[in-house]
Amino acid sequence: MNRNGTNVPVTNLRTMMRSLVLNTEGEDVTVAELLQAIGRRAHGPVFLLLGFIAVSPLTIIPGANWFVATVILVFALQVVFGFRHPWLPKGVTKFKFKRDHLVQGVAAGERYAHMIDALVKPRLTFLTEPPFIQIVALICVLAALITYPLGLVPLGPLLPSLTVLLFGLALTARDGFVLLLAGCAFGGAILLMMSLAPRLVALWPF
């Protein structure tokens, strides 16, 4: 229920983005408020939210890509191990973003969300059910892990973040074809990391 008393169920990318704007207010917004805005009982909308945050202006803060990758990692690992209601530490849920960045991200992405949602529909639905959900979560774990080195180069985290977003959209809309597209995005992220490996090794601070 948003502050105007209107329910906006999350069924695709656009309704998720609309829920984030309608169900939050104030100058800052916490991770807990974002989760509350979209409902955290289903895995799909949470992965969709985390992927959207990762590709949006919310990660303009230095180090934010690594923070979001860590949240994805913690959440996805619990899904892999079969937690029905994955848990996030209070330190994570209290992390704040500027709501202006959220609104800007939604405004910039809504036209693309509309085009993407027009192509999404329930199909190959067996791919969005167990045990494939655990496989999806495992790939999200790997996507989060490769975000750490790719975060050292401009736009490096884009492909692994897109992977998580597409997986979330696939699970939310029960579209197995989108799930296959997410797998292609993950493959692209792996190839990108391999091609940048020498540069990443040189940049790694440890």
Coordinates of C-alpha atoms in Angstrom, one line a residue:
M1 CA 0.0 0.0 0.0
N2 CA 1.6 3.3 -1.0
R3 CA 1.3 6.7 0.7
N4 CA -1.8 7.5 -1.4
G5 CA -3.5 4.2 -0.4
T6 CA -3.1 2.6 -3.9
N7 CA -1.8 -0.9 -4.4
V8 CA 0.6 -1.4 -7.4
P9 CA 1.3 -5.1 -7.8
V10 CA 4.7 -5.9 -9.3
T11 CA 4.2 -8.0 -12.4
N12 CA 6.9 -6.5 -14.8
L13 CA 9.6 -3.9 -14.9
R14 CA 7.4 -0.9 -15.3
T15 CA 5.1 -1.7 -12.4
M16 CA 8.2 -2.3 -10.2
M17 CA 9.5 1.1 -11.1
R18 CA 6.2 2.7 -10.5
S19 CA 5.9 1.0 -7.1
L20 CA 9.3 2.4 -6.1
V21 CA 8.2 6.0 -6.8
L22 CA 4.6 5.7 -5.4
N23 CA 5.6 3.8 -2.3
T24 CA 8.5 5.9 -1.1
E25 CA 8.8 9.6 0.0
G26 CA 11.3 12.0 1.5
E27 CA 14.8 13.1 0.5
D28 CA 16.4 9.7 1.2
V29 CA 15.2 6.1 0.8
T30 CA 16.6 3.1 2.5
V31 CA 17.0 -0.4 1.1
A32 CA 14.3 -1.6 3.6
E33 CA 11.9 1.0 2.2
L34 CA 12.6 -0.1 -1.4
L35 CA 12.0 -3.8 -0.5
Q36 CA 8.8 -2.8 1.3
A37 CA 7.7 -0.9 -1.8
I38 CA 7.8 -3.9 -4.0
G39 CA 7.1 -6.7 -1.6
R40 CA 9.8 -9.1 -0.5
R41 CA 8.0 -12.4 -0.3
A42 CA 8.8 -13.4 -3.9
H43 CA 12.3 -13.9 -5.2
G44 CA 11.6 -12.4 -8.7
P45 CA 10.7 -8.9 -7.6
V46 CA 13.6 -8.7 -5.2
F47 CA 16.1 -9.7 -7.9
L48 CA 14.4 -7.3 -10.3
L49 CA 14.8 -4.5 -7.7
L50 CA 18.5 -5.3 -7.0
G51 CA 19.2 -5.4 -10.8
F52 CA 17.4 -2.1 -11.3
I53 CA 19.4 -0.4 -8.5
A54 CA 22.6 -1.8 -10.0
V55 CA 22.0 -0.2 -13.4
S56 CA 20.4 3.0 -12.2
P57 CA 21.8 6.4 -11.0
L58 CA 21.4 5.1 -7.4
T59 CA 24.9 3.6 -7.8
I60 CA 26.5 7.0 -8.7
I61 CA 28.0 6.9 -5.1
P62 CA 31.6 5.6 -5.2
G63 CA 31.6 2.0 -4.1
A64 CA 27.8 1.6 -4.5
N65 CA 28.2 -1.0 -7.2
W66 CA 30.2 -3.2 -4.8
F67 CA 27.6 -2.6 -2.0
V68 CA 24.8 -3.7 -4.3
A69 CA 26.8 -6.7 -5.5
T70 CA 27.2 -7.7 -1.9
V71 CA 23.5 -7.4 -1.3
I72 CA 22.8 -9.5 -4.4
L73 CA 25.4 -12.1 -3.2
V74 CA 23.9 -12.4 0.3
F75 CA 20.3 -12.6 -1.0
A76 CA 21.2 -15.0 -3.9
L77 CA 23.2 -17.4 -1.6
Q78 CA 20.2 -17.8 0.7
V79 CA 17.9 -18.6 -2.3
V80 CA 20.5 -21.2 -3.5
F81 CA 20.3 -22.9 -0.1
G82 CA 16.5 -22.9 -0.1
F83 CA 15.6 -20.1 2.3
R84 CA 11.9 -19.4 1.7
H85 CA 12.2 -15.8 3.1
P86 CA 15.8 -14.6 2.6
W87 CA 17.1 -12.2 5.3
L88 CA 19.3 -9.1 4.9
P89 CA 21.4 -7.6 7.8
K90 CA 20.1 -4.4 9.4
G91 CA 23.2 -2.6 8.2
V92 CA 22.2 -3.4 4.7
T93 CA 18.5 -2.5 5.0
K94 CA 19.3 0.8 6.6
F95 CA 21.6 1.9 3.8
K96 CA 20.3 5.1 2.2
F97 CA 20.1 6.4 -1.4
K98 CA 19.0 9.8 -2.6
R99 CA 15.4 9.5 -3.6
D100 CA 16.0 12.1 -6.4
H101 CA 18.4 9.6 -8.0
L102 CA 15.7 6.9 -7.8
V103 CA 13.1 9.2 -9.5
Q104 CA 15.6 10.2 -12.2
G105 CA 16.4 6.5 -12.8
V106 CA 12.7 5.7 -13.1
A107 CA 12.1 8.6 -15.4
A108 CA 15.0 7.7 -17.7
G109 CA 14.2 4.0 -17.8
E110 CA 10.4 4.1 -18.1
R111 CA 10.3 4.3 -21.9
Y112 CA 12.6 1.4 -22.2
A113 CA 10.7 -0.5 -19.5
H114 CA 7.5 -0.1 -21.6
M115 CA 9.2 -1.5 -24.7
I116 CA 10.7 -4.4 -22.7
D117 CA 7.4 -5.2 -21.0
A118 CA 5.6 -5.3 -24.3
L119 CA 7.8 -8.3 -25.2
V120 CA 7.4 -10.2 -21.9
K121 CA 4.8 -12.8 -21.3
P122 CA 4.4 -16.2 -19.6
R123 CA 6.2 -18.8 -21.7
L124 CA 8.6 -21.7 -21.0
T125 CA 7.3 -21.2 -17.4
F126 CA 8.9 -24.4 -16.2
L127 CA 12.2 -22.6 -16.4
T128 CA 11.0 -20.1 -13.7
E129 CA 10.2 -22.9 -11.2
P130 CA 12.4 -25.0 -8.9
P131 CA 15.0 -26.3 -9.4
F132 CA 15.7 -23.6 -12.0
I133 CA 15.2 -20.8 -9.4
Q134 CA 18.2 -22.2 -7.5
I135 CA 20.2 -22.3 -10.7
V136 CA 19.2 -18.7 -11.4
A137 CA 20.3 -17.7 -7.9
L138 CA 23.6 -19.4 -8.4
I139 CA 24.3 -17.5 -11.6
C140 CA 23.4 -14.3 -9.7
V141 CA 26.0 -15.2 -7.1
L142 CA 28.6 -15.5 -9.8
A143 CA 27.4 -12.2 -11.4
A144 CA 27.8 -10.5 -8.1
L145 CA 31.3 -11.9 -7.6
I146 CA 32.5 -10.7 -11.0
T147 CA 31.1 -7.3 -10.3
Y148 CA 33.9 -6.7 -7.8
P149 CA 36.7 -6.8 -10.3
L150 CA 34.6 -5.3 -13.1
G151 CA 33.7 -2.4 -10.8
L152 CA 37.3 -1.1 -11.3
V153 CA 36.6 -0.1 -14.9
P154 CA 33.9 2.4 -16.2
L155 CA 30.6 0.6 -17.0
G156 CA 32.2 -2.7 -16.1
P157 CA 29.4 -3.8 -13.8
L158 CA 26.7 -3.1 -16.4
L159 CA 26.5 -6.7 -17.9
P160 CA 26.4 -8.6 -14.6
S161 CA 23.9 -6.1 -13.3
L162 CA 21.8 -6.5 -16.4
T163 CA 22.0 -10.3 -15.8
V164 CA 20.4 -9.9 -12.4
L165 CA 17.8 -7.5 -13.7
L166 CA 16.7 -9.8 -16.5
F167 CA 16.6 -12.9 -14.2
G168 CA 14.4 -10.9 -11.8
L169 CA 12.1 -9.9 -14.7
A170 CA 12.0 -13.5 -16.0
L171 CA 11.0 -14.8 -12.5
T172 CA 8.5 -12.0 -12.0
A173 CA 6.7 -12.3 -15.3
R174 CA 7.3 -16.1 -15.5
D175 CA 9.0 -15.7 -18.9
G176 CA 11.6 -18.5 -19.5
F177 CA 12.7 -16.8 -22.7
V178 CA 13.9 -13.8 -20.8
L179 CA 15.7 -16.1 -18.5
L180 CA 17.6 -17.4 -21.5
L181 CA 18.4 -13.8 -22.5
A182 CA 19.7 -13.3 -19.0
G183 CA 22.0 -16.2 -19.4
C184 CA 23.4 -14.6 -22.6
A185 CA 24.0 -11.4 -20.7
F186 CA 25.9 -13.4 -18.1
G187 CA 28.0 -15.1 -20.8
G188 CA 28.8 -11.6 -22.1
A189 CA 29.9 -10.5 -18.7
I190 CA 32.2 -13.5 -18.4
L191 CA 33.8 -12.7 -21.8
L192 CA 34.2 -9.1 -20.8
M193 CA 36.0 -10.1 -17.6
M194 CA 38.3 -12.4 -19.5
S195 CA 39.2 -9.8 -22.0
L196 CA 39.9 -7.2 -19.3
A197 CA 41.7 -9.6 -17.0
P198 CA 45.2 -8.2 -17.5
R199 CA 43.9 -4.6 -16.9
L200 CA 41.9 -5.7 -13.9
V201 CA 44.9 -7.4 -12.3
A202 CA 47.0 -4.2 -12.8
L203 CA 44.2 -2.1 -11.2
W204 CA 43.4 -4.5 -8.3
P205 CA 44.6 -2.7 -5.1
F206 CA 45.5 -5.9 -3.1

